[in-house]
């Protein structure tokens, strides 16, 4: 999928959901959402928040998978934090959980995800290659170890874990190797997480992603980390949210 098709898929998905009234339950989201952000969610669009602080996260611990996602993000004491939220109407008979699992565990599809590099002002591949070291899938989840090559940081050995029930889904990836930029370690082992959960809330399905990175905040590296890692995590979540729409 090139960047044009990727952008069109997101726009079609968002426009298709606007015709459905989405009634949010107050207990899912907290007071950290602004009125504009709340309107974005209610319209079915993808909301991306550069949260920055654990205290500004917008989702409450309404069930075990959300509680686990929040606890995992908090445990690494992130200096960089982002949230990705989308709510769509629940359709009886849709097997969204299994479909999403099949999509996101197609590791080779990570290669070629279009990513806009703000630093360079060009479109590049999010991951140039994905070498699967191990992969075990069951009817309750998956575990994988993958070498993902990401410019300009090189190969990042990544552990991927999923678990799901008919009602909930949990995805987590973490770096098992140091991430270096120009020979300098900018993220230590296990200090970068991408988390996605899916759960039903009344007549809705809530898709919630977290990007969390514990990395130095020195002025000479902060902007690079924020652009490179946080934007990549947001791009990754957005890609699979859009791809799920194509699979429907």
C-alpha positions as MATLAB code, in Angstrom:
seq = 'XXXXXXXXXXXXXXXXXXXXXXXXXXXXXXXXXXXXXXXXXXXXXXXXXXXXXXXXXXXXXXXXXXXXXXXXXXXXXXXXXXXXXXXXXXXXXXXXXXXXXXXXXXXXXXXXXXXXXXXXXXXXXXXXXXXXXXXXXXXXXXXXXXXXXXXXXXXXXXXXXXXXXXXXXXXXXXXXXXXXXXXXXXXXXXXXXXXXXXXXXXXXXXXXXXXXXXXXXXXXXXXXXXXXXXXXXXXXXXXXXXXXXXXX';
ca = [
       0.000    0.000    0.000;
       1.486    3.394   -0.996;
       0.961    6.572    0.937;
      -1.872    7.775   -1.337;
      -3.935    4.621   -0.810;
      -3.163    4.741    2.911;
      -4.434    8.324    3.178;
      -7.543    7.569    1.122;
      -8.335    4.534    3.302;
      -8.242    6.674    6.440;
     -10.439    9.375    4.876;
     -13.002    6.878    3.592;
     -13.128    5.196    6.997;
     -13.673    8.491    8.796;
     -16.328    9.711    6.358;
     -18.193    6.415    6.464;
     -18.542    6.669   10.235;
     -19.845   10.213   10.361;
     -23.335    9.054    9.383;
     -23.585    6.967   12.545;
     -24.403    8.711   15.817;
     -21.890    7.589   18.413;
     -23.005    7.875   22.008;
     -20.032    7.648   24.342;
     -20.346    6.324   27.870;
     -18.908    8.806   30.341;
     -16.981    6.202   32.328;
     -14.640    5.281   29.430;
     -13.121    8.736   28.956;
     -12.136   11.190   31.652;
     -12.040   14.954   31.904;
      -8.710   15.223   30.096;
     -10.498   15.279   26.736;
     -11.289   18.730   25.401;
     -14.642   19.447   23.789;
     -12.981   19.426   20.366;
     -11.306   16.071   21.030;
     -14.590   14.614   22.211;
     -16.285   15.796   19.014;
     -13.530   14.136   16.976;
     -14.186   10.807   18.688;
     -17.960   11.126   18.394;
     -17.633   11.723   14.647;
     -15.779    8.416   14.258;
     -12.477   10.034   13.319;
      -9.099    8.984   14.670;
      -7.957   11.170   17.554;
      -4.205   11.463   18.114;
      -3.060   13.094   21.338;
       0.511   14.040   22.151;
      -0.248   13.420   25.788;
       3.234   14.060   27.139;
       2.239   13.236   30.701;
       0.729   10.218   32.414;
      -1.656   12.554   34.220;
      -3.132   13.696   30.907;
      -4.158   10.270   29.600;
      -7.802   10.257   28.580;
      -9.027    6.698   29.219;
     -10.144    5.228   32.530;
      -9.389    1.668   33.697;
     -12.818    0.406   32.677;
     -11.797   -3.245   32.194;
      -8.756   -5.529   32.635;
      -7.232   -4.944   29.178;
      -7.341   -1.166   29.547;
      -5.982   -1.462   33.073;
      -3.114   -3.598   31.762;
      -2.383   -1.133   28.948;
      -2.258    1.829   31.299;
      -0.174   -0.029   33.893;
       2.324   -1.159   31.246;
       2.755    2.362   29.910;
       3.137    3.834   33.391;
       5.664    1.194   34.476;
       8.325    2.378   32.034;
       8.004    5.983   33.270;
       7.766    7.442   29.768;
       9.200   10.814   28.895;
       7.289   10.695   25.615;
       3.657    9.604   25.484;
       0.891    9.608   22.887;
      -2.630    8.207   22.639;
      -4.584    7.119   19.575;
      -8.353    6.721   19.942;
     -11.131    5.690   17.611;
     -14.700    4.657   18.361;
     -16.869    2.899   15.816;
     -20.355    1.403   16.043;
     -20.461   -2.243   17.074;
     -22.004   -4.440   14.384;
     -23.472   -7.743   15.516;
     -21.731  -10.688   13.863;
     -18.530   -8.837   12.979;
     -15.457  -10.783   14.061;
     -13.343   -7.686   14.573;
     -11.065   -9.208   17.213;
      -9.896  -12.146   15.100;
      -9.665  -10.009   11.979;
      -7.455   -7.472   13.740;
      -5.265  -10.244   15.160;
      -4.754  -11.719   11.689;
      -3.886   -8.325   10.251;
      -1.442   -7.181   12.904;
       0.276  -10.567   13.203;
       1.021  -10.551    9.486;
       4.510   -9.352   10.357;
       5.662   -9.045    6.763;
       2.962   -6.421    6.169;
       4.935   -4.108    8.462;
       7.428   -3.680    5.633;
       6.503   -0.754    3.449;
       4.064    0.981    5.792;
       4.197    4.568    4.464;
       5.620    7.041    6.944;
       6.062   10.778    6.465;
       9.394   11.909    7.861;
       8.888   15.441    9.165;
      12.618   15.701    9.815;
      13.445   15.134    6.136;
      10.150   16.206    4.555;
       9.782   12.960    2.570;
       7.774    9.733    2.561;
       9.741    6.643    3.587;
       9.029    3.098    4.715;
       8.245    2.801    8.403;
      10.165   -0.479    8.428;
      12.520   -1.435    5.620;
      12.588   -5.107    6.623;
      11.077   -7.547    9.112;
      12.970  -10.730    9.926;
      10.866  -13.121   12.029;
      13.019  -14.858   14.649;
      10.174  -16.809   16.257;
       6.392  -16.887   15.991;
       3.803  -18.822   17.975;
       0.089  -18.279   17.385;
      -2.803  -19.870   19.267;
      -6.546  -19.307   19.466;
      -5.961  -17.040   22.476;
      -3.049  -14.906   21.303;
       0.417  -14.753   19.805;
       4.058  -14.264   20.721;
       6.764  -13.256   18.279;
      10.325  -11.941   18.190;
      11.213   -9.890   15.139;
      14.175   -7.913   13.871;
      12.673   -4.718   12.467;
      14.923   -2.398   10.471;
      14.051    1.271   10.925;
      16.002    4.123    9.409;
      18.008    5.873   10.814;
      18.125    3.642   13.911;
      19.032    0.316   12.328;
      17.771   -3.082   13.465;
      15.555   -3.188   16.540;
      14.839   -6.619   18.017;
      11.192   -6.451   19.012;
       8.987   -8.720   21.128;
       5.308   -8.807   20.183;
       2.602  -10.226   22.444;
      -1.149  -10.428   21.891;
      -3.989  -11.922   23.881;
      -7.700  -11.851   23.199;
     -11.182  -13.073   24.033;
     -14.337  -12.694   21.938;
     -14.883   -9.331   23.667;
     -11.414   -7.818   24.187;
      -8.050   -7.533   22.471;
      -4.561   -6.626   23.716;
      -1.425   -6.012   21.590;
       1.967   -4.973   22.878;
       5.368   -4.587   21.277;
       8.590   -3.670   23.055;
      12.202   -3.231   22.040;
      14.507   -5.990   23.274;
      17.605   -4.271   21.982;
      18.989   -0.796   22.488;
      17.947    1.822   19.968;
      20.828    3.992   18.774;
      21.030    7.198   16.769;
      24.412    8.182   15.345;
      26.027    5.687   17.705;
      24.329    7.156   20.782;
      21.873    5.017   22.754;
      18.614    6.974   22.834;
      16.325    4.195   24.096;
      17.460    1.375   26.382;
      16.086   -2.165   26.225;
      12.363   -2.574   26.991;
      11.810    1.181   27.176;
       9.703    1.626   24.027;
       6.129    0.259   23.904;
       3.350    0.247   21.361;
       0.050   -0.915   22.848;
      -3.361   -1.384   21.233;
      -6.523   -2.535   22.963;
     -10.015   -3.124   21.587;
     -13.112   -3.488   23.728;
     -16.857   -3.109   23.487;
     -18.601   -0.231   25.217;
     -22.359   -0.475   24.849;
     -23.145   -0.087   21.155;
     -19.561    0.902   20.342;
     -16.164   -0.649   19.795;
     -13.329    1.368   21.298;
      -9.872    1.199   19.713;
      -7.212    2.650   21.991;
      -3.499    2.863   21.309;
      -0.619    4.056   23.460;
       2.864    4.998   22.373;
       5.270    5.232   25.316;
       9.019    5.839   25.255;
      11.436    6.271   28.149;
      14.290    8.222   26.611;
      16.496   11.182   27.470;
      14.958   14.626   27.205;
      18.164   16.513   26.435;
      17.434   19.401   24.092;
      19.698   18.084   21.317;
      17.836   14.774   21.124;
      14.309   15.531   22.336;
      12.902   16.826   19.056;
      14.436   13.926   17.139;
      12.985   11.328   19.507;
       9.578   12.984   19.557;
       9.387   13.175   15.779;
      10.926    9.817   15.005;
       9.502    7.485   17.637;
       6.179    9.013   18.555;
       5.187    9.703   14.950;
       6.167    6.163   13.989;
       4.056    4.642   16.751;
       1.091    6.786   15.739;
       1.594    5.861   12.083;
       1.677    2.159   12.979;
      -1.641    2.315   14.877;
      -3.296    4.424   12.190;
      -2.193    2.002    9.490;
      -3.851   -0.988   11.116;
      -7.001    0.919   12.057;
      -7.354    1.839    8.357;
      -6.447   -1.662    7.195;
      -9.177   -3.120    9.404;
     -11.682   -0.972    7.554;
     -10.486   -2.369    4.230;
     -10.957   -5.908    5.555;
     -14.585   -5.275    6.616;
];
